[in-house]
PDB file of C-alpha atoms in Angstrom:
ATOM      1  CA  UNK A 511       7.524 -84.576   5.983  1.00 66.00           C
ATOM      2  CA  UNK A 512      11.242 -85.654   6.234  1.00 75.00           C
ATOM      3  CA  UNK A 513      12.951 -86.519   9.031  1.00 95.00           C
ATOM      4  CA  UNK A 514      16.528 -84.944   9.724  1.00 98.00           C
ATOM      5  CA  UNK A 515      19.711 -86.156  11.441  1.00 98.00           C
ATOM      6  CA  UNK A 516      22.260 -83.724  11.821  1.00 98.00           C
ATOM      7  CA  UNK A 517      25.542 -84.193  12.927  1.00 98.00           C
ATOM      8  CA  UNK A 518      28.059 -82.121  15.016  1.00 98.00           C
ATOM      9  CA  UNK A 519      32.248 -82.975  13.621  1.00 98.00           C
ATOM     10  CA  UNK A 520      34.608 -83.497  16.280  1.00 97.00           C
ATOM     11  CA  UNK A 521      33.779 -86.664  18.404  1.00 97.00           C
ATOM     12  CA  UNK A 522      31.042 -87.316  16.286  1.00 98.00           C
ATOM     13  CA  UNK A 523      32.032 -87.882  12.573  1.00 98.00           C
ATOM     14  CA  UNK A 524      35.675 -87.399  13.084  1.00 98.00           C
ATOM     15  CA  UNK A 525      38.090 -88.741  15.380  1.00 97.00           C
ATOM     16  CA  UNK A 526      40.416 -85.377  16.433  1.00 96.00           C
ATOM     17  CA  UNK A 527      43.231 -87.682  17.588  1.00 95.00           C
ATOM     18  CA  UNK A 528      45.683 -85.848  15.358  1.00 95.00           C
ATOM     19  CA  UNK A 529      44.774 -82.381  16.716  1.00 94.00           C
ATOM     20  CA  UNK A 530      45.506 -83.924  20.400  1.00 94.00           C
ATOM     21  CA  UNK A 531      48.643 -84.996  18.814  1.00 94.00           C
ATOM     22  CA  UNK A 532      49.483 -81.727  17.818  1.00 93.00           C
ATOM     23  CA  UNK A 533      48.503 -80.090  21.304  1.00 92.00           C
ATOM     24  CA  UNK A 534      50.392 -82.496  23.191  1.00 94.00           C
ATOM     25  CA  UNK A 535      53.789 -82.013  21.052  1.00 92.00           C
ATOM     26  CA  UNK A 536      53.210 -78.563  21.822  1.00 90.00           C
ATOM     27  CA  UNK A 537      53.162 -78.691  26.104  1.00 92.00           C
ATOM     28  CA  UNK A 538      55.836 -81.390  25.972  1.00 92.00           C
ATOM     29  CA  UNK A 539      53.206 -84.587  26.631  1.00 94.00           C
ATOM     30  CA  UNK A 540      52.904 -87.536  25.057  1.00 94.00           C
ATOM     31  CA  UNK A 541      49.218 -88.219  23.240  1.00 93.00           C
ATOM     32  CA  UNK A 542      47.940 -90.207  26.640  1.00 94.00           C
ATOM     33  CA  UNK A 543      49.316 -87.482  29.305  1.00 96.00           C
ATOM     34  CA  UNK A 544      47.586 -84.719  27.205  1.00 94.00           C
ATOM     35  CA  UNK A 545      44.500 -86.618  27.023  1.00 94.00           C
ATOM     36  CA  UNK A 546      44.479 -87.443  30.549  1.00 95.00           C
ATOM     37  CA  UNK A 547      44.990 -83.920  31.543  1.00 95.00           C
ATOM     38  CA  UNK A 548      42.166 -82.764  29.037  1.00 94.00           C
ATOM     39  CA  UNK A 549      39.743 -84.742  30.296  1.00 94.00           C
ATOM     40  CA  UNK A 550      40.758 -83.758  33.868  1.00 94.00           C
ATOM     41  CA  UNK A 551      40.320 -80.003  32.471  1.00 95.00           C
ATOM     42  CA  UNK A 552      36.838 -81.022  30.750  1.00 94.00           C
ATOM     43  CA  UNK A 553      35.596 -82.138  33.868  1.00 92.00           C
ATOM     44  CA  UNK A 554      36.983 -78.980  35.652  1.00 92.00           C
ATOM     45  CA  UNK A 555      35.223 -76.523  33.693  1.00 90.00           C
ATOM     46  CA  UNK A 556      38.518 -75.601  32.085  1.00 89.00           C
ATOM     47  CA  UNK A 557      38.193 -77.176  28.536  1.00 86.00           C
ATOM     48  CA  UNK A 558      41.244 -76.546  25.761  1.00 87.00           C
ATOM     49  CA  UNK A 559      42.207 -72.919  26.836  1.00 86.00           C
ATOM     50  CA  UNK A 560      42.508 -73.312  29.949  1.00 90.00           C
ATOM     51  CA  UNK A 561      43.810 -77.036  30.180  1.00 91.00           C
ATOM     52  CA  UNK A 562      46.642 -75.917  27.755  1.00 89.00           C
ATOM     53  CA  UNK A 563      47.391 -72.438  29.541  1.00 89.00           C
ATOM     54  CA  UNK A 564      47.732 -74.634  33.332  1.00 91.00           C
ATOM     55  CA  UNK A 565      49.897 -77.135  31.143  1.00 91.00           C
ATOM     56  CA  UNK A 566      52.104 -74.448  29.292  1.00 88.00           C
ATOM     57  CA  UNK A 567      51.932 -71.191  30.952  1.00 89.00           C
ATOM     58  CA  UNK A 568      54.674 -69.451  28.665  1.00 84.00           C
ATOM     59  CA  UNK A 569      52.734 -71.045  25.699  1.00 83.00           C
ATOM     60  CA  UNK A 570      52.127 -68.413  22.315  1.00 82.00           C
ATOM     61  CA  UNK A 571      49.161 -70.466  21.372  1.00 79.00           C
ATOM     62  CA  UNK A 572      48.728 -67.803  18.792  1.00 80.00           C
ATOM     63  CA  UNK A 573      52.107 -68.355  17.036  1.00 80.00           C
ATOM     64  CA  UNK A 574      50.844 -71.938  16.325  1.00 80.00           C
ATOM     65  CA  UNK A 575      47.317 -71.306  15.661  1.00 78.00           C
ATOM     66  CA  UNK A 576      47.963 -71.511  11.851  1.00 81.00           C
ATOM     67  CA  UNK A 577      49.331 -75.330  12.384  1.00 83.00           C
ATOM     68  CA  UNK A 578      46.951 -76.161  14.745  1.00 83.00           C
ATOM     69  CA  UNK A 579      44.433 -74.751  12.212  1.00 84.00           C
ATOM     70  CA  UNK A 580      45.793 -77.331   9.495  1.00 90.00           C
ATOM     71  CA  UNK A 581      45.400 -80.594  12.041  1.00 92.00           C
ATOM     72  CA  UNK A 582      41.511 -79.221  12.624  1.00 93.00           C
ATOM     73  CA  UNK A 583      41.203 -80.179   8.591  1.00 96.00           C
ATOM     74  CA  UNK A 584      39.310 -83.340   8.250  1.00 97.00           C
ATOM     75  CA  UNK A 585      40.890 -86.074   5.769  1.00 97.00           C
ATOM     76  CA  UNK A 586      39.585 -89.902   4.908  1.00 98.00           C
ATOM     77  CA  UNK A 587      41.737 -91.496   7.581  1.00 98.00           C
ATOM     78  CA  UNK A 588      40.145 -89.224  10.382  1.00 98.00           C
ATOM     79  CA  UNK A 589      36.486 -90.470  10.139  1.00 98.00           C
ATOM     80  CA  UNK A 590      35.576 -92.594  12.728  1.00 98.00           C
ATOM     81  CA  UNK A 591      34.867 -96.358  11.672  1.00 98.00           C
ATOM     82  CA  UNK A 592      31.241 -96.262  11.714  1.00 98.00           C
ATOM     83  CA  UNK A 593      30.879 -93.156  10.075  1.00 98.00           C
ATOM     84  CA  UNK A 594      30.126 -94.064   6.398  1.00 98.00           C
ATOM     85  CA  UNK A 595      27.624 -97.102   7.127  1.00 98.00           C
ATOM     86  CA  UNK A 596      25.708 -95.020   9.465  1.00 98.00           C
ATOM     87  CA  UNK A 597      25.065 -92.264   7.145  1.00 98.00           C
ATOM     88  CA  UNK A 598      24.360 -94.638   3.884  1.00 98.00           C
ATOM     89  CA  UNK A 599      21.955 -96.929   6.024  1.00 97.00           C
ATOM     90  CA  UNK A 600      20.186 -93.424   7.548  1.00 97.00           C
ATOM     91  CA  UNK A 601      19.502 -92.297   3.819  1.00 97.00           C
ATOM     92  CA  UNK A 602      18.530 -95.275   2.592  1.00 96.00           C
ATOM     93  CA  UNK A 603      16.046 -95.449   5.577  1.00 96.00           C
ATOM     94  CA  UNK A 604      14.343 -91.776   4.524  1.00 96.00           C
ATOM     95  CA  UNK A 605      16.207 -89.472   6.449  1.00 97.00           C
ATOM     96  CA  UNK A 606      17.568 -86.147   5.375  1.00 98.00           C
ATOM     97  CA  UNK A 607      21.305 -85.782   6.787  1.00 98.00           C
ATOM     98  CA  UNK A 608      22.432 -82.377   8.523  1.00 98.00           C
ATOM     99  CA  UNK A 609      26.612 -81.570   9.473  1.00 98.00           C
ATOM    100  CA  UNK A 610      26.641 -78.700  11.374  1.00 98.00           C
ATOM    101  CA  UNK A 611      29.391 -78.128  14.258  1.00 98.00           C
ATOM    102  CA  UNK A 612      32.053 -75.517  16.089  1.00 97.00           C
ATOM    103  CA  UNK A 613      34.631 -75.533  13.371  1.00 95.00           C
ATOM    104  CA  UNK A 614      37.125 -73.350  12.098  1.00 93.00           C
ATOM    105  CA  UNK A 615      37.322 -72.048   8.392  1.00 94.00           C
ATOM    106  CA  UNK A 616      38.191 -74.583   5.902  1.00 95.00           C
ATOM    107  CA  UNK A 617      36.519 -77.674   7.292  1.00 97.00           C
ATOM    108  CA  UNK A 618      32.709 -77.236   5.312  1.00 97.00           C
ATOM    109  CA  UNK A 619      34.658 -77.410   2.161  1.00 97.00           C
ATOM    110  CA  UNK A 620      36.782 -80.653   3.427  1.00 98.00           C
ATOM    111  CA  UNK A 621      33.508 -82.518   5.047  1.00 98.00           C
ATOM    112  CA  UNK A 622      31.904 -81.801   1.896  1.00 98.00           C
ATOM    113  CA  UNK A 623      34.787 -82.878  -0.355  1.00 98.00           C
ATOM    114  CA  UNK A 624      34.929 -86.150   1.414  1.00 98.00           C
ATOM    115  CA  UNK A 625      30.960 -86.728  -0.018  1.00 97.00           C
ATOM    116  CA  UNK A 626      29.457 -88.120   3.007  1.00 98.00           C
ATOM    117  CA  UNK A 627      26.243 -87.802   1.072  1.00 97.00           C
ATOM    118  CA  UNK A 628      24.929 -84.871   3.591  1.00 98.00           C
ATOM    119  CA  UNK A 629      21.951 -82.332   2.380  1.00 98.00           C
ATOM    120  CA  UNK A 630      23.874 -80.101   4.135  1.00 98.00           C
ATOM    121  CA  UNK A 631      27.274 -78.741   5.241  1.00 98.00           C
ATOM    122  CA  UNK A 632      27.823 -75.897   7.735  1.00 98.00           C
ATOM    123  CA  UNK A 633      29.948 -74.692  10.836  1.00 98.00           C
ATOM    124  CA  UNK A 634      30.235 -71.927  12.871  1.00 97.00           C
ATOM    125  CA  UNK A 635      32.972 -70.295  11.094  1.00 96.00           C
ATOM    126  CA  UNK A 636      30.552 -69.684   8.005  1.00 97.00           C
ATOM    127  CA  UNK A 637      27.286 -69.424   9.706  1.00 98.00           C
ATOM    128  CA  UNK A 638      29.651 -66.558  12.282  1.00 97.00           C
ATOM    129  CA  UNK A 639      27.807 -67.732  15.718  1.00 97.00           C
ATOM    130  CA  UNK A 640      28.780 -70.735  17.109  1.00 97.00           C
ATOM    131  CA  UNK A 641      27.067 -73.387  19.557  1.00 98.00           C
ATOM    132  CA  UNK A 642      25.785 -73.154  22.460  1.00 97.00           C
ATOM    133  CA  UNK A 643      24.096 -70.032  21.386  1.00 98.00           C
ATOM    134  CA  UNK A 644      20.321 -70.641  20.266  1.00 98.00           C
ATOM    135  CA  UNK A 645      21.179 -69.029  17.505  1.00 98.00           C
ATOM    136  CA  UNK A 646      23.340 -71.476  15.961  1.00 98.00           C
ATOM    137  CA  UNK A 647      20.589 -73.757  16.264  1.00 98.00           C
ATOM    138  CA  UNK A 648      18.022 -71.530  14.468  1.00 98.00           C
ATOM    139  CA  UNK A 649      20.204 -71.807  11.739  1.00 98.00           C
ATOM    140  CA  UNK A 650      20.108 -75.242  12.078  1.00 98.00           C
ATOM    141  CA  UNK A 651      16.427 -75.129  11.194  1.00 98.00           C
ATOM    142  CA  UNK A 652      16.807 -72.864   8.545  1.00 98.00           C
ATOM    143  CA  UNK A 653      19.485 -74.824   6.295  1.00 98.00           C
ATOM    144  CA  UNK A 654      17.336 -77.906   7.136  1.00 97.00           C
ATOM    145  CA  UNK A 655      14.029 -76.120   6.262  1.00 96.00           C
ATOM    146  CA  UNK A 656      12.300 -77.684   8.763  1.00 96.00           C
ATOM    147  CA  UNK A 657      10.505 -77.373  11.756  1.00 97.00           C
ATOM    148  CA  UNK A 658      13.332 -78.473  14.971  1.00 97.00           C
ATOM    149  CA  UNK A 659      10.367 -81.228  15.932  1.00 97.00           C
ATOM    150  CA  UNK A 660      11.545 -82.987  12.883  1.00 97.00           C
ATOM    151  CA  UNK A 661      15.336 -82.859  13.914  1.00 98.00           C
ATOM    152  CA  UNK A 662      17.810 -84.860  15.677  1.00 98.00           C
ATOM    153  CA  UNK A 663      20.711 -83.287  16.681  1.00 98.00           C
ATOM    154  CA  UNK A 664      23.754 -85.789  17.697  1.00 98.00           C
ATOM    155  CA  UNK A 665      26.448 -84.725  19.023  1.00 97.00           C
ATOM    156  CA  UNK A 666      29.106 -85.737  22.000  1.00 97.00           C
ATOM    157  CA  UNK A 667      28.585 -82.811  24.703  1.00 95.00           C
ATOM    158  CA  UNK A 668      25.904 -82.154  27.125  1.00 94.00           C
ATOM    159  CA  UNK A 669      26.599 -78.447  27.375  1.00 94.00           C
ATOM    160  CA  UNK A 670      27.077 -77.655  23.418  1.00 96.00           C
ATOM    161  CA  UNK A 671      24.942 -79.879  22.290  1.00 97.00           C
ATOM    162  CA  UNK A 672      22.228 -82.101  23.837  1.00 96.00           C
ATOM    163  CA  UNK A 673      21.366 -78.890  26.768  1.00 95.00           C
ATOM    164  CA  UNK A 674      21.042 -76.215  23.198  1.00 97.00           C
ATOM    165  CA  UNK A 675      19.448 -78.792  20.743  1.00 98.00           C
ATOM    166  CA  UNK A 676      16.808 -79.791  23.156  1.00 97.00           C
ATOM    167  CA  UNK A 677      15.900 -76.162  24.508  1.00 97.00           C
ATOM    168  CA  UNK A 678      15.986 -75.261  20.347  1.00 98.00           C
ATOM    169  CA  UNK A 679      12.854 -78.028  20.261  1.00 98.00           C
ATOM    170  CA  UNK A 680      15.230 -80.595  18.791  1.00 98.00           C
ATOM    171  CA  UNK A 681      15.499 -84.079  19.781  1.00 97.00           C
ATOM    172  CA  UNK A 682      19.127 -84.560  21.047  1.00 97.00           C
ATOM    173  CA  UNK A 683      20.974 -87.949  20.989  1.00 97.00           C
ATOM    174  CA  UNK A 684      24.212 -87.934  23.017  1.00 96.00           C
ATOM    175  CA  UNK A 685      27.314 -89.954  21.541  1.00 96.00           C
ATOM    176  CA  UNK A 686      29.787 -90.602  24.303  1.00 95.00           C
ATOM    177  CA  UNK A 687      33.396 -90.320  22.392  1.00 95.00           C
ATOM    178  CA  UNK A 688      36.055 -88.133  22.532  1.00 95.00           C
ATOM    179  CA  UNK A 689      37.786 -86.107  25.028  1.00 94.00           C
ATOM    180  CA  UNK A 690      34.216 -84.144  25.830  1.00 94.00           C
ATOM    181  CA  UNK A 691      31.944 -87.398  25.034  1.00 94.00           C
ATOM    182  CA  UNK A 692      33.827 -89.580  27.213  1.00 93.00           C
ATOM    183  CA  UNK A 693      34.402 -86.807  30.334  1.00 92.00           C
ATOM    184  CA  UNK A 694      30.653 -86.111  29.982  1.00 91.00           C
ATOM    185  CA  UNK A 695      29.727 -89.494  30.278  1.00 89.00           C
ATOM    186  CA  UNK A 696      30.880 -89.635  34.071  1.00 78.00           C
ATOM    187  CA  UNK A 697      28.203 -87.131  34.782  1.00 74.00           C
ATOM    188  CA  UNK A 698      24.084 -87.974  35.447  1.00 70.00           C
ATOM    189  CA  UNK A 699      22.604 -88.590  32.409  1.00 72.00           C
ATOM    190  CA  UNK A 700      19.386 -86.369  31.211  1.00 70.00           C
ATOM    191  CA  UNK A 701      19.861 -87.681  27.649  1.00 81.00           C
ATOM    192  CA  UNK A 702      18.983 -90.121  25.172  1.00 92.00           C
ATOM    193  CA  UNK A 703      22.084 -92.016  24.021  1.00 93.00           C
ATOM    194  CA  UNK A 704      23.938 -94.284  22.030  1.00 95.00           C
ATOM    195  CA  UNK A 705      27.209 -96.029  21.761  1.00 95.00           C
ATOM    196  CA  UNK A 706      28.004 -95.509  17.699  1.00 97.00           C
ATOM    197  CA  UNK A 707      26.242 -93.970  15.132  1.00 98.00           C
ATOM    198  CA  UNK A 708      24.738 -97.325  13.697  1.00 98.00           C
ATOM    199  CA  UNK A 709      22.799 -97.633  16.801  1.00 97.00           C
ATOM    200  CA  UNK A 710      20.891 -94.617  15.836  1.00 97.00           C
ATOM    201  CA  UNK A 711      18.332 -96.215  13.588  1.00 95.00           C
ATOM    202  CA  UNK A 712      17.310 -98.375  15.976  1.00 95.00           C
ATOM    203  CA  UNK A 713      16.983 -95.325  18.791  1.00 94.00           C
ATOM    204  CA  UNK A 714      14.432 -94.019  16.681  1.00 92.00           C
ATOM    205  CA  UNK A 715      12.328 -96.456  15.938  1.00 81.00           C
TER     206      UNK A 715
END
């Protein structure tokens, strides 16, 4: 039976860095401050909301949700370096390849244009239940047609990803980039991980 690898989006197959961009313009930071203060936030329990609402209290966010919405839109330059390799040498080693992650309307289409050679393309604006619900991860299954023992989920957040993927029956590999990936890190580790996505071959033998 074929194996599966699915893959969340943000910190995972895409660098975000232009979304942080366009957060940080909008409190007044530059792209380091921001980051600093989101990962401060991440650690805090506070994640995007409530970093940005401490940072900008008189902030609309909802006047510049549409723009923000835009920068969420994956393009070429966004992947992350490894990206492409990884996913050519998985395929060519047998496995079936999975995107599924919290994203907002209009990035399926743009993962999919991009032709990352994926079985499958979903998010949580399309599937309408997002992670860490079990349910997101049932649908998971169901678009992979295959029992969870025979998927990997990777993704960069203990409590979105590895915590729901493994309870779901999946095995869970944790990635430690991006704002979540990299604040998670600091914590005690309960999960299998690696340091790029072309280590992930090796990880499973």
């Amino acid at each position: 039976m074929t194996r599966w690898i699915v893959f969340d989006v943000g910190g995972v197959l895409v660098d975000e860095a232009r979304v942080w961009r366009g957060w940080a313009e909008l409190v007044g930071l530059s792209e380091q401050a921001f980051r600093a203060a989101l990962g401060a936030g991440i650690r805090a329990g506070k994640g995007i909301g409530g970093t940005v609402r401490e940072l900008a209290p008189g902030l609309d966010i909802r006047a510049h949700r549409q723009r923000l919405a835009e920068l969420e839109i994956p393009r070429e330059e966004d992947l992350y370096p490894d990206v492409r390799q990884a996913l050519a040498e998985l395929r060519a080693a047998g496995f079936a390849i999975g995107i599924a992650g919290n994203q907002p309307e209009g990035v399926a289409e743009a993962l999919t244009a991009l032709d990352l050679g994926a079985n499958f393309v979903a998010t949580s604006a399309q599937w309408g239940i997002s992670k860490p619900e079990a349910g997101f991860f049932a649908r998971v299954t169901e678009a992979a047609q295959a029992p969870s023992e025979r998927i990997v989920y990777v993704g960069d957040r203990l409590d979105n990803d590895v915590a729901p993927a493994r309870a779901a029956g999946m095995r869970p590999l944790f990635l430690p980039r991006g704002p979540w990936g990299e604040a998670h890190d600091e914590t005690p580790h309960v999960a299998e991980r690696v340091e790029s996505l072309l280590d992930i071959r090796a990880a499973l033998g």
